[in-house]
Amino acid sequence: MSETQALESMIGEEYKYGFSTDVEYEDFPTGLNEDIIRELSARKEEPEWMLEFRLKAFRAWQEMEEPDWFNATYEKPDFENIQYYSAPKNKPKLDSLDDVDPKIKETYDKLGIPLEEQKQLAGVAVDAVFDSVSVFTSFKEKLAEAGVIFCSISEAIQNHPELVKKYMGSVVPARDNFYAALNSAVFSDGSFCYVPKDTVCPMELSTYFRINNMNSGQFERTLIIAEDNSHVSYLEGCTAPMYDEHQLHAAVVELVAMDDAEIKYSTIQNWYSGDEEGKGGIYNFVTKRGACRGKNSKISWTQLETGSAVTLKYPSVILQGDNSIGEFYSVAVTNKKQQADTGTKMIHIGKNTKSTIISKGISAGRSNNSYRGEVKINKGADGARNYSVCDSMLIGQECGAHTFPYIESKNPTASVEHEASTSRVGEEQIFYLMQRGISEQDAISMIINGFVKEVLKELPLEFATEANALLDVKLEGSVG
Amino acid sequence: MLEIKNLHASVEGEDEQILKGVNLTINKGEIHAIMGPNGSGKSTLAKVVSGHPEYEVTEGEILFEGEDVTELDADERAHLGMFLAFQYPIEVPGITNRTLLRESYNTIARENDREELDPLEFDDYLKERLEVIDMKDEFLERSINTGFSGGEKKKNEVFQMAVLNPKLAFMDETDSGLDIDALKIVSDGINKIAGPENAIVLITHYQRLLNYITPDYVHVMMNGKIVKSAGKELALELEDQGYEQLEKEFSVNGEAQ
């Protein structure tokens, strides 16, 4: 079998999360205007200040232009045609699992994310977001004992307004960019986490995002705050059914790390990526940013991006505190006609700040995979250091890999290192391993796993196996 | 053990024949050397016998222990006990030698209904085999051939052979690029592996390898065919006279036939 043929049969692997669940939704009008936003806010019984936040963002958004500087071409979403709030009718009020619609429970079972605490991975608390609402958060009580608040952002707005008011929009302002402004206006749910001073969060926290409704977009908002000398590790997973229409997912994630605090944020993104011809799939336009506000703080982004029709995403770190550390570890896999333009920004402000960027792009099929990164060293960032590696691997002849690194240093004592490489999974590598008795599939899997090892070892242990399996499925049949 | 009959092969999709009718029989317990000028088809022969997908067999057949393997994939041939020591060993970053060897060893064992070794047993086995080629065990933790010197890559091929213990090994210019000390270690290793139950085919440009390993047969390949076969004295003869004499001899009839 030729390299391309084998590659294609591997790529042809069915997306196993592509089913949809037939649930009853609350009625909600389609379209986007101030009335819709008022209605949304009212449905969520939000306080006045929250509504004001949304309306301000909406007015800003109306004056903004949709950006088009990405290395991707796609049909722009029709914002009037999206349903901005999509809530299953039976939303549990008391966060009791008994109130969760059995069909939704079943959906999560099928996705391998059971909602029952006793069935969950040991040491992992889950917030389950189904379309626009959080349906259940596990281990809340256990976390509360340690002083950790972990709940949906909607609940946080009700129960911890002072924290939400103080931090929401403080890292990603509402008018930061077109999609952040849209999110600020219409976000429906997401996760909230607050780790108090001197606390190590006793469990891995995770949110599992599921888009089910065909006409809805998902606009989630996540806010994580780590106070002085605290530590938290958080993971998000994402899947969606297979529909012929594109769906928009425009999230905002804000992280705040105070003195000596550490936040580790991991993503396993497996949204539906569309079919061979690029029909359907999710538009994943996400703004993620962390602020290392305190000295010696650390924020680490790890992402495994395998899904979505189009991904535009640049998890960034603002290194404000002296000696703070920003890290970005990324594996982006594109296949079929997927397009990914992803990377990071590291903004060095404090002294002796340090950032590491390890980006691994794998392109197969007729996909296009771009790394876009910016390292900015401000005037006062004496002794700042950055180290970047971007490696690309091509599988087959019809895909593309691109690298767009931007470096700006205003401080002569800073050091910036950038390495880049592009390789092709070659017949020779595969033949070498096959000559040692290893099957073609296993050979490909070994080569790819070797390529991404540096990044995957950064994922929390509980999810490493899942990540490896996902990678294998994603590229199965794609090389030969 | 190996019987190559009238083997013709070309690069897939191209008309030009690189192998133009190779005949070769190898029995167990034998060491063969194949010599010949650049471009005569020696490396191609090794790759075609191992099942490299770039080549197409257009005529003839390859029998291994009586079984026609001409159409088998490279991994299936490896399961039968065929091995190729690469002229240019390939780098595979991120996968350690140890991982590769355990996968290889256990896959081959499984295919032959032999018992697989668990990681601890395998470790002991690896340590023992390291001695064959005088390598330190830190070698096992390094990514396959990644950042290895030329000599280390060649030693690694012999080490893999020592671990996998194939019935038949083609060694494609394992001696080239080695200094005299490394050449000695590599030849010693090959001599330790060679035994009455296996066979080794050395592809080489230089007679000097044969000072350390004594072949039972020496073949000369020219223009896609084996044009002369004899005992080990042929190598010395070639060293003395070069290939020119032979080339003249065989150009009497035009192209080697």
PDB file of N, CA and C in Angstrom, chain B residues 76-166:
ATOM      1  N   GLU B  76       6.415  -8.994   7.940  1.00  0.00           N
ATOM      2  CA  GLU B  76       6.175 -10.443   7.885  1.00  0.00           C
ATOM      3  C   GLU B  76       7.483 -11.199   7.638  1.00  0.00           C
ATOM      4  N   ARG B  77       8.344 -10.623   6.833  1.00  0.00           N
ATOM      5  CA  ARG B  77       9.641 -11.262   6.598  1.00  0.00           C
ATOM      6  C   ARG B  77      10.474 -11.242   7.890  1.00  0.00           C
ATOM      7  N   ALA B  78      10.358 -10.134   8.626  1.00  0.00           N
ATOM      8  CA  ALA B  78      11.096 -10.053   9.891  1.00  0.00           C
ATOM      9  C   ALA B  78      10.601 -11.138  10.855  1.00  0.00           C
ATOM     10  N   HIS B  79       9.292 -11.383  10.842  1.00  0.00           N
ATOM     11  CA  HIS B  79       8.749 -12.426  11.726  1.00  0.00           C
ATOM     12  C   HIS B  79       9.313 -13.799  11.378  1.00  0.00           C
ATOM     13  N   LEU B  80       9.624 -14.006  10.094  1.00  0.00           N
ATOM     14  CA  LEU B  80      10.180 -15.299   9.682  1.00  0.00           C
ATOM     15  C   LEU B  80      11.645 -15.441  10.083  1.00  0.00           C
ATOM     16  N   GLY B  81      12.267 -14.316  10.447  1.00  0.00           N
ATOM     17  CA  GLY B  81      13.667 -14.390  10.877  1.00  0.00           C
ATOM     18  C   GLY B  81      14.636 -13.737   9.910  1.00  0.00           C
ATOM     19  N   MET B  82      14.128 -12.837   9.063  1.00  0.00           N
ATOM     20  CA  MET B  82      15.013 -12.131   8.132  1.00  0.00           C
ATOM     21  C   MET B  82      15.327 -10.753   8.710  1.00  0.00           C
ATOM     22  N   PHE B  83      16.566 -10.353   8.577  1.00  0.00           N
ATOM     23  CA  PHE B  83      17.024  -9.102   9.197  1.00  0.00           C
ATOM     24  C   PHE B  83      17.878  -8.329   8.216  1.00  0.00           C
ATOM     25  N   LEU B  84      17.762  -7.009   8.283  1.00  0.00           N
ATOM     26  CA  LEU B  84      18.632  -6.150   7.489  1.00  0.00           C
ATOM     27  C   LEU B  84      19.324  -5.153   8.410  1.00  0.00           C
ATOM     28  N   ALA B  85      20.655  -5.177   8.392  1.00  0.00           N
ATOM     29  CA  ALA B  85      21.413  -4.128   9.080  1.00  0.00           C
ATOM     30  C   ALA B  85      21.589  -3.018   8.057  1.00  0.00           C
ATOM     31  N   PHE B  86      21.031  -1.844   8.372  1.00  0.00           N
ATOM     32  CA  PHE B  86      20.952  -0.766   7.386  1.00  0.00           C
ATOM     33  C   PHE B  86      22.295  -0.090   7.138  1.00  0.00           C
ATOM     34  N   GLN B  87      22.469   0.293   5.867  1.00  0.00           N
ATOM     35  CA  GLN B  87      23.663   1.061   5.529  1.00  0.00           C
ATOM     36  C   GLN B  87      23.589   2.440   6.203  1.00  0.00           C
ATOM     37  N   TYR B  88      22.390   3.038   6.153  1.00  0.00           N
ATOM     38  CA  TYR B  88      22.170   4.322   6.829  1.00  0.00           C
ATOM     39  C   TYR B  88      21.036   4.166   7.835  1.00  0.00           C
ATOM     40  N   PRO B  89      21.342   3.747   9.065  1.00  0.00           N
ATOM     41  CA  PRO B  89      20.286   3.535  10.056  1.00  0.00           C
ATOM     42  C   PRO B  89      19.464   4.804  10.266  1.00  0.00           C
ATOM     43  N   ILE B  90      18.146   4.622  10.420  1.00  0.00           N
ATOM     44  CA  ILE B  90      17.209   5.748  10.435  1.00  0.00           C
ATOM     45  C   ILE B  90      17.009   6.260  11.859  1.00  0.00           C
ATOM     46  N   GLU B  91      16.898   7.578  11.988  1.00  0.00           N
ATOM     47  CA  GLU B  91      16.637   8.172  13.309  1.00  0.00           C
ATOM     48  C   GLU B  91      15.138   8.191  13.595  1.00  0.00           C
ATOM     49  N   VAL B  92      14.751   7.782  14.791  1.00  0.00           N
ATOM     50  CA  VAL B  92      13.352   7.900  15.215  1.00  0.00           C
ATOM     51  C   VAL B  92      13.347   8.613  16.573  1.00  0.00           C
ATOM     52  N   PRO B  93      13.185   9.927  16.577  1.00  0.00           N
ATOM     53  CA  PRO B  93      13.267  10.677  17.841  1.00  0.00           C
ATOM     54  C   PRO B  93      12.131  10.305  18.794  1.00  0.00           C
ATOM     55  N   GLY B  94      12.424  10.344  20.085  1.00  0.00           N
ATOM     56  CA  GLY B  94      11.378  10.164  21.098  1.00  0.00           C
ATOM     57  C   GLY B  94      11.088   8.726  21.464  1.00  0.00           C
ATOM     58  N   ILE B  95      11.634   7.758  20.708  1.00  0.00           N
ATOM     59  CA  ILE B  95      11.426   6.350  21.051  1.00  0.00           C
ATOM     60  C   ILE B  95      12.790   5.771  21.399  1.00  0.00           C
ATOM     61  N   THR B  96      12.891   5.179  22.594  1.00  0.00           N
ATOM     62  CA  THR B  96      14.204   4.684  22.993  1.00  0.00           C
ATOM     63  C   THR B  96      14.518   3.348  22.326  1.00  0.00           C
ATOM     64  N   ASN B  97      15.805   3.078  22.254  1.00  0.00           N
ATOM     65  CA  ASN B  97      16.272   1.775  21.781  1.00  0.00           C
ATOM     66  C   ASN B  97      15.592   0.647  22.524  1.00  0.00           C
ATOM     67  N   ARG B  98      15.469   0.832  23.846  1.00  0.00           N
ATOM     68  CA  ARG B  98      14.890  -0.223  24.670  1.00  0.00           C
ATOM     69  C   ARG B  98      13.440  -0.507  24.244  1.00  0.00           C
ATOM     70  N   THR B  99      12.670   0.566  24.053  1.00  0.00           N
ATOM     71  CA  THR B  99      11.267   0.405  23.653  1.00  0.00           C
ATOM     72  C   THR B  99      11.156  -0.313  22.317  1.00  0.00           C
ATOM     73  N   LEU B 100      11.953   0.143  21.367  1.00  0.00           N
ATOM     74  CA  LEU B 100      11.914  -0.491  20.046  1.00  0.00           C
ATOM     75  C   LEU B 100      12.235  -1.981  20.159  1.00  0.00           C
ATOM     76  N   LEU B 101      13.308  -2.276  20.882  1.00  0.00           N
ATOM     77  CA  LEU B 101      13.750  -3.672  20.925  1.00  0.00           C
ATOM     78  C   LEU B 101      12.739  -4.567  21.629  1.00  0.00           C
ATOM     79  N   ARG B 102      12.119  -4.035  22.694  1.00  0.00           N
ATOM     80  CA  ARG B 102      11.137  -4.874  23.391  1.00  0.00           C
ATOM     81  C   ARG B 102       9.921  -5.133  22.496  1.00  0.00           C
ATOM     82  N   GLU B 103       9.487  -4.066  21.791  1.00  0.00           N
ATOM     83  CA  GLU B 103       8.378  -4.228  20.838  1.00  0.00           C
ATOM     84  C   GLU B 103       8.734  -5.256  19.772  1.00  0.00           C
ATOM     85  N   SER B 104       9.925  -5.092  19.209  1.00  0.00           N
ATOM     86  CA  SER B 104      10.361  -5.971  18.131  1.00  0.00           C
ATOM     87  C   SER B 104      10.453  -7.415  18.617  1.00  0.00           C
ATOM     88  N   TYR B 105      11.171  -7.558  19.717  1.00  0.00           N
ATOM     89  CA  TYR B 105      11.422  -8.906  20.229  1.00  0.00           C
ATOM     90  C   TYR B 105      10.111  -9.608  20.524  1.00  0.00           C
ATOM     91  N   ASN B 106       9.226  -8.923  21.225  1.00  0.00           N
ATOM     92  CA  ASN B 106       7.976  -9.560  21.632  1.00  0.00           C
ATOM     93  C   ASN B 106       7.019  -9.782  20.464  1.00  0.00           C
ATOM     94  N   THR B 107       7.041  -8.861  19.501  1.00  0.00           N
ATOM     95  CA  THR B 107       6.200  -9.075  18.318  1.00  0.00           C
ATOM     96  C   THR B 107       6.652 -10.332  17.580  1.00  0.00           C
ATOM     97  N   ILE B 108       7.948 -10.436  17.392  1.00  0.00           N
ATOM     98  CA  ILE B 108       8.469 -11.595  16.668  1.00  0.00           C
ATOM     99  C   ILE B 108       8.196 -12.879  17.459  1.00  0.00           C
ATOM    100  N   ALA B 109       8.366 -12.804  18.785  1.00  0.00           N
ATOM    101  CA  ALA B 109       8.098 -13.982  19.627  1.00  0.00           C
ATOM    102  C   ALA B 109       6.632 -14.391  19.486  1.00  0.00           C
ATOM    103  N   ARG B 110       5.747 -13.407  19.552  1.00  0.00           N
ATOM    104  CA  ARG B 110       4.302 -13.673  19.469  1.00  0.00           C
ATOM    105  C   ARG B 110       3.949 -14.329  18.138  1.00  0.00           C
ATOM    106  N   GLU B 111       4.515 -13.812  17.066  1.00  0.00           N
ATOM    107  CA  GLU B 111       4.216 -14.345  15.737  1.00  0.00           C
ATOM    108  C   GLU B 111       4.714 -15.782  15.586  1.00  0.00           C
ATOM    109  N   ASN B 112       5.683 -16.151  16.389  1.00  0.00           N
ATOM    110  CA  ASN B 112       6.247 -17.501  16.290  1.00  0.00           C
ATOM    111  C   ASN B 112       5.818 -18.394  17.446  1.00  0.00           C
ATOM    112  N   ASP B 113       4.766 -17.967  18.160  1.00  0.00           N
ATOM    113  CA  ASP B 113       4.256 -18.728  19.304  1.00  0.00           C
ATOM    114  C   ASP B 113       5.326 -19.009  20.340  1.00  0.00           C
ATOM    115  N   ARG B 114       6.233 -18.081  20.472  1.00  0.00           N
ATOM    116  CA  ARG B 114       7.203 -18.209  21.562  1.00  0.00           C
ATOM    117  C   ARG B 114       6.771 -17.279  22.680  1.00  0.00           C
ATOM    118  N   GLU B 115       7.320 -17.526  23.839  1.00  0.00           N
ATOM    119  CA  GLU B 115       6.904 -16.726  24.977  1.00  0.00           C
ATOM    120  C   GLU B 115       7.493 -15.320  24.910  1.00  0.00           C
ATOM    121  N   GLU B 116       6.648 -14.337  25.245  1.00  0.00           N
ATOM    122  CA  GLU B 116       7.159 -12.968  25.296  1.00  0.00           C
ATOM    123  C   GLU B 116       7.877 -12.758  26.625  1.00  0.00           C
ATOM    124  N   LEU B 117       8.784 -11.785  26.641  1.00  0.00           N
ATOM    125  CA  LEU B 117       9.495 -11.503  27.887  1.00  0.00           C
ATOM    126  C   LEU B 117       8.876 -10.288  28.561  1.00  0.00           C
ATOM    127  N   ASP B 118       8.695 -10.367  29.885  1.00  0.00           N
ATOM    128  CA  ASP B 118       8.192  -9.180  30.580  1.00  0.00           C
ATOM    129  C   ASP B 118       9.350  -8.186  30.738  1.00  0.00           C
ATOM    130  N   PRO B 119       9.033  -6.944  31.097  1.00  0.00           N
ATOM    131  CA  PRO B 119      10.080  -5.914  31.103  1.00  0.00           C
ATOM    132  C   PRO B 119      11.324  -6.302  31.919  1.00  0.00           C
ATOM    133  N   LEU B 120      11.130  -6.983  33.046  1.00  0.00           N
ATOM    134  CA  LEU B 120      12.298  -7.334  33.872  1.00  0.00           C
ATOM    135  C   LEU B 120      13.153  -8.407  33.212  1.00  0.00           C
ATOM    136  N   GLU B 121      12.471  -9.433  32.723  1.00  0.00           N
ATOM    137  CA  GLU B 121      13.213 -10.490  32.019  1.00  0.00           C
ATOM    138  C   GLU B 121      13.938  -9.908  30.813  1.00  0.00           C
ATOM    139  N   PHE B 122      13.238  -9.007  30.125  1.00  0.00           N
ATOM    140  CA  PHE B 122      13.817  -8.438  28.923  1.00  0.00           C
ATOM    141  C   PHE B 122      15.065  -7.614  29.241  1.00  0.00           C
ATOM    142  N   ASP B 123      14.999  -6.901  30.356  1.00  0.00           N
ATOM    143  CA  ASP B 123      16.156  -6.126  30.800  1.00  0.00           C
ATOM    144  C   ASP B 123      17.394  -6.993  30.990  1.00  0.00           C
ATOM    145  N   ASP B 124      17.190  -8.103  31.668  1.00  0.00           N
ATOM    146  CA  ASP B 124      18.314  -9.022  31.901  1.00  0.00           C
ATOM    147  C   ASP B 124      18.876  -9.505  30.571  1.00  0.00           C
ATOM    148  N   TYR B 125      17.966  -9.850  29.682  1.00  0.00           N
ATOM    149  CA  TYR B 125      18.367 -10.351  28.376  1.00  0.00           C
ATOM    150  C   TYR B 125      19.164  -9.287  27.613  1.00  0.00           C
ATOM    151  N   LEU B 126      18.664  -8.037  27.664  1.00  0.00           N
ATOM    152  CA  LEU B 126      19.355  -6.948  26.966  1.00  0.00           C
ATOM    153  C   LEU B 126      20.775  -6.765  27.496  1.00  0.00           C
ATOM    154  N   LYS B 127      20.899  -6.795  28.815  1.00  0.00           N
ATOM    155  CA  LYS B 127      22.219  -6.594  29.433  1.00  0.00           C
ATOM    156  C   LYS B 127      23.210  -7.623  28.919  1.00  0.00           C
ATOM    157  N   GLU B 128      22.725  -8.826  28.833  1.00  0.00           N
ATOM    158  CA  GLU B 128      23.585  -9.918  28.384  1.00  0.00           C
ATOM    159  C   GLU B 128      24.004  -9.687  26.926  1.00  0.00           C
ATOM    160  N   ARG B 129      23.052  -9.237  26.107  1.00  0.00           N
ATOM    161  CA  ARG B 129      23.351  -9.041  24.693  1.00  0.00           C
ATOM    162  C   ARG B 129      24.243  -7.816  24.445  1.00  0.00           C
ATOM    163  N   LEU B 130      24.170  -6.833  25.353  1.00  0.00           N
ATOM    164  CA  LEU B 130      25.024  -5.648  25.209  1.00  0.00           C
ATOM    165  C   LEU B 130      26.492  -6.035  25.123  1.00  0.00           C
ATOM    166  N   GLU B 131      26.821  -7.124  25.803  1.00  0.00           N
ATOM    167  CA  GLU B 131      28.226  -7.545  25.845  1.00  0.00           C
ATOM    168  C   GLU B 131      28.755  -7.942  24.475  1.00  0.00           C
ATOM    169  N   VAL B 132      27.851  -8.430  23.635  1.00  0.00           N
ATOM    170  CA  VAL B 132      28.266  -8.872  22.304  1.00  0.00           C
ATOM    171  C   VAL B 132      28.980  -7.749  21.561  1.00  0.00           C
ATOM    172  N   ILE B 133      28.485  -6.517  21.787  1.00  0.00           N
ATOM    173  CA  ILE B 133      29.003  -5.418  20.994  1.00  0.00           C
ATOM    174  C   ILE B 133      29.667  -4.363  21.887  1.00  0.00           C
ATOM    175  N   ASP B 134      29.886  -4.763  23.163  1.00  0.00           N
ATOM    176  CA  ASP B 134      30.651  -3.908  24.050  1.00  0.00           C
ATOM    177  C   ASP B 134      30.013  -2.523  24.188  1.00  0.00           C
ATOM    178  N   MET B 135      28.715  -2.502  24.486  1.00  0.00           N
ATOM    179  CA  MET B 135      28.036  -1.221  24.628  1.00  0.00           C
ATOM    180  C   MET B 135      27.584  -1.014  26.068  1.00  0.00           C
ATOM    181  N   LYS B 136      27.518   0.276  26.471  1.00  0.00           N
ATOM    182  CA  LYS B 136      27.058   0.597  27.821  1.00  0.00           C
ATOM    183  C   LYS B 136      25.540   0.620  27.847  1.00  0.00           C
ATOM    184  N   ASP B 137      24.945   0.347  29.022  1.00  0.00           N
ATOM    185  CA  ASP B 137      23.481   0.264  29.006  1.00  0.00           C
ATOM    186  C   ASP B 137      22.770   1.611  28.910  1.00  0.00           C
ATOM    187  N   GLU B 138      23.531   2.712  29.076  1.00  0.00           N
ATOM    188  CA  GLU B 138      22.891   4.027  28.868  1.00  0.00           C
ATOM    189  C   GLU B 138      22.437   4.188  27.408  1.00  0.00           C
ATOM    190  N   PHE B 139      23.051   3.407  26.570  1.00  0.00           N
ATOM    191  CA  PHE B 139      22.718   3.352  25.155  1.00  0.00           C
ATOM    192  C   PHE B 139      21.240   3.015  24.935  1.00  0.00           C
ATOM    193  N   LEU B 140      20.725   2.195  25.853  1.00  0.00           N
ATOM    194  CA  LEU B 140      19.340   1.713  25.718  1.00  0.00           C
ATOM    195  C   LEU B 140      18.322   2.833  25.893  1.00  0.00           C
ATOM    196  N   GLU B 141      18.688   3.856  26.645  1.00  0.00           N
ATOM    197  CA  GLU B 141      17.736   4.923  26.953  1.00  0.00           C
ATOM    198  C   GLU B 141      17.741   6.030  25.916  1.00  0.00           C
ATOM    199  N   ARG B 142      18.647   5.930  24.964  1.00  0.00           N
ATOM    200  CA  ARG B 142      18.707   6.992  23.958  1.00  0.00           C
ATOM    201  C   ARG B 142      17.699   6.723  22.843  1.00  0.00           C
ATOM    202  N   SER B 143      17.198   7.806  22.249  1.00  0.00           N
ATOM    203  CA  SER B 143      16.255   7.668  21.135  1.00  0.00           C
ATOM    204  C   SER B 143      16.952   6.969  19.972  1.00  0.00           C
ATOM    205  N   ILE B 144      16.189   6.176  19.248  1.00  0.00           N
ATOM    206  CA  ILE B 144      16.743   5.338  18.194  1.00  0.00           C
ATOM    207  C   ILE B 144      17.600   6.146  17.210  1.00  0.00           C
ATOM    208  N   ASN B 145      18.883   5.878  17.233  1.00  0.00           N
ATOM    209  CA  ASN B 145      19.870   6.470  16.314  1.00  0.00           C
ATOM    210  C   ASN B 145      19.943   7.996  16.351  1.00  0.00           C
ATOM    211  N   THR B 146      19.169   8.632  17.220  1.00  0.00           N
ATOM    212  CA  THR B 146      19.093  10.090  17.204  1.00  0.00           C
ATOM    213  C   THR B 146      20.336  10.699  17.840  1.00  0.00           C
ATOM    214  N   GLY B 147      21.053  11.472  17.060  1.00  0.00           N
ATOM    215  CA  GLY B 147      22.276  12.096  17.541  1.00  0.00           C
ATOM    216  C   GLY B 147      23.426  11.123  17.712  1.00  0.00           C
ATOM    217  N   PHE B 148      23.281   9.911  17.185  1.00  0.00           N
ATOM    218  CA  PHE B 148      24.379   8.930  17.267  1.00  0.00           C
ATOM    219  C   PHE B 148      25.459   9.298  16.262  1.00  0.00           C
ATOM    220  N   SER B 149      26.711   8.985  16.573  1.00  0.00           N
ATOM    221  CA  SER B 149      27.783   9.115  15.583  1.00  0.00           C
ATOM    222  C   SER B 149      27.616   7.983  14.563  1.00  0.00           C
ATOM    223  N   GLY B 150      28.288   8.138  13.437  1.00  0.00           N
ATOM    224  CA  GLY B 150      28.220   7.110  12.401  1.00  0.00           C
ATOM    225  C   GLY B 150      28.547   5.726  12.944  1.00  0.00           C
ATOM    226  N   GLY B 151      29.613   5.659  13.762  1.00  0.00           N
ATOM    227  CA  GLY B 151      30.048   4.390  14.321  1.00  0.00           C
ATOM    228  C   GLY B 151      29.011   3.808  15.274  1.00  0.00           C
ATOM    229  N   GLU B 152      28.411   4.690  16.097  1.00  0.00           N
ATOM    230  CA  GLU B 152      27.396   4.213  17.048  1.00  0.00           C
ATOM    231  C   GLU B 152      26.184   3.640  16.329  1.00  0.00           C
ATOM    232  N   LYS B 153      25.823   4.298  15.224  1.00  0.00           N
ATOM    233  CA  LYS B 153      24.672   3.793  14.459  1.00  0.00           C
ATOM    234  C   LYS B 153      24.930   2.378  13.948  1.00  0.00           C
ATOM    235  N   LYS B 154      26.150   2.150  13.455  1.00  0.00           N
ATOM    236  CA  LYS B 154      26.478   0.834  12.916  1.00  0.00           C
ATOM    237  C   LYS B 154      26.521  -0.207  14.031  1.00  0.00           C
ATOM    238  N   LYS B 155      27.078   0.207  15.167  1.00  0.00           N
ATOM    239  CA  LYS B 155      27.119  -0.716  16.308  1.00  0.00           C
ATOM    240  C   LYS B 155      25.701  -1.056  16.752  1.00  0.00           C
ATOM    241  N   ASN B 156      24.842  -0.056  16.692  1.00  0.00           N
ATOM    242  CA  ASN B 156      23.453  -0.267  17.112  1.00  0.00           C
ATOM    243  C   ASN B 156      22.759  -1.296  16.220  1.00  0.00           C
ATOM    244  N   GLU B 157      23.097  -1.295  14.942  1.00  0.00           N
ATOM    245  CA  GLU B 157      22.508  -2.290  14.041  1.00  0.00           C
ATOM    246  C   GLU B 157      22.929  -3.697  14.456  1.00  0.00           C
ATOM    247  N   VAL B 158      24.215  -3.827  14.781  1.00  0.00           N
ATOM    248  CA  VAL B 158      24.712  -5.155  15.170  1.00  0.00           C
ATOM    249  C   VAL B 158      24.091  -5.565  16.516  1.00  0.00           C
ATOM    250  N   PHE B 159      23.916  -4.570  17.394  1.00  0.00           N
ATOM    251  CA  PHE B 159      23.290  -4.855  18.689  1.00  0.00           C
ATOM    252  C   PHE B 159      21.853  -5.346  18.496  1.00  0.00           C
ATOM    253  N   GLN B 160      21.122  -4.665  17.631  1.00  0.00           N
ATOM    254  CA  GLN B 160      19.735  -5.086  17.372  1.00  0.00           C
ATOM    255  C   GLN B 160      19.705  -6.509  16.836  1.00  0.00           C
ATOM    256  N   MET B 161      20.665  -6.820  15.981  1.00  0.00           N
ATOM    257  CA  MET B 161      20.755  -8.168  15.434  1.00  0.00           C
ATOM    258  C   MET B 161      21.043  -9.173  16.551  1.00  0.00           C
ATOM    259  N   ALA B 162      21.917  -8.766  17.461  1.00  0.00           N
ATOM    260  CA  ALA B 162      22.254  -9.662  18.579  1.00  0.00           C
ATOM    261  C   ALA B 162      21.016  -9.935  19.430  1.00  0.00           C
ATOM    262  N   VAL B 163      20.158  -8.930  19.586  1.00  0.00           N
ATOM    263  CA  VAL B 163      18.964  -9.091  20.424  1.00  0.00           C
ATOM    264  C   VAL B 163      17.900  -9.918  19.710  1.00  0.00           C
ATOM    265  N   LEU B 164      17.685  -9.613  18.430  1.00  0.00           N
ATOM    266  CA  LEU B 164      16.581 -10.261  17.713  1.00  0.00           C
ATOM    267  C   LEU B 164      16.947 -11.655  17.212  1.00  0.00           C
ATOM    268  N   ASN B 165      18.239 -11.895  17.115  1.00  0.00           N
ATOM    269  CA  ASN B 165      18.712 -13.235  16.788  1.00  0.00           C
ATOM    270  C   ASN B 165      18.070 -13.821  15.520  1.00  0.00           C
ATOM    271  N   PRO B 166      18.224 -13.122  14.394  1.00  0.00           N
ATOM    272  CA  PRO B 166      17.565 -13.581  13.161  1.00  0.00           C
ATOM    273  C   PRO B 166      18.223 -14.833  12.588  1.00  0.00           C
TER     274      PRO B 166
END
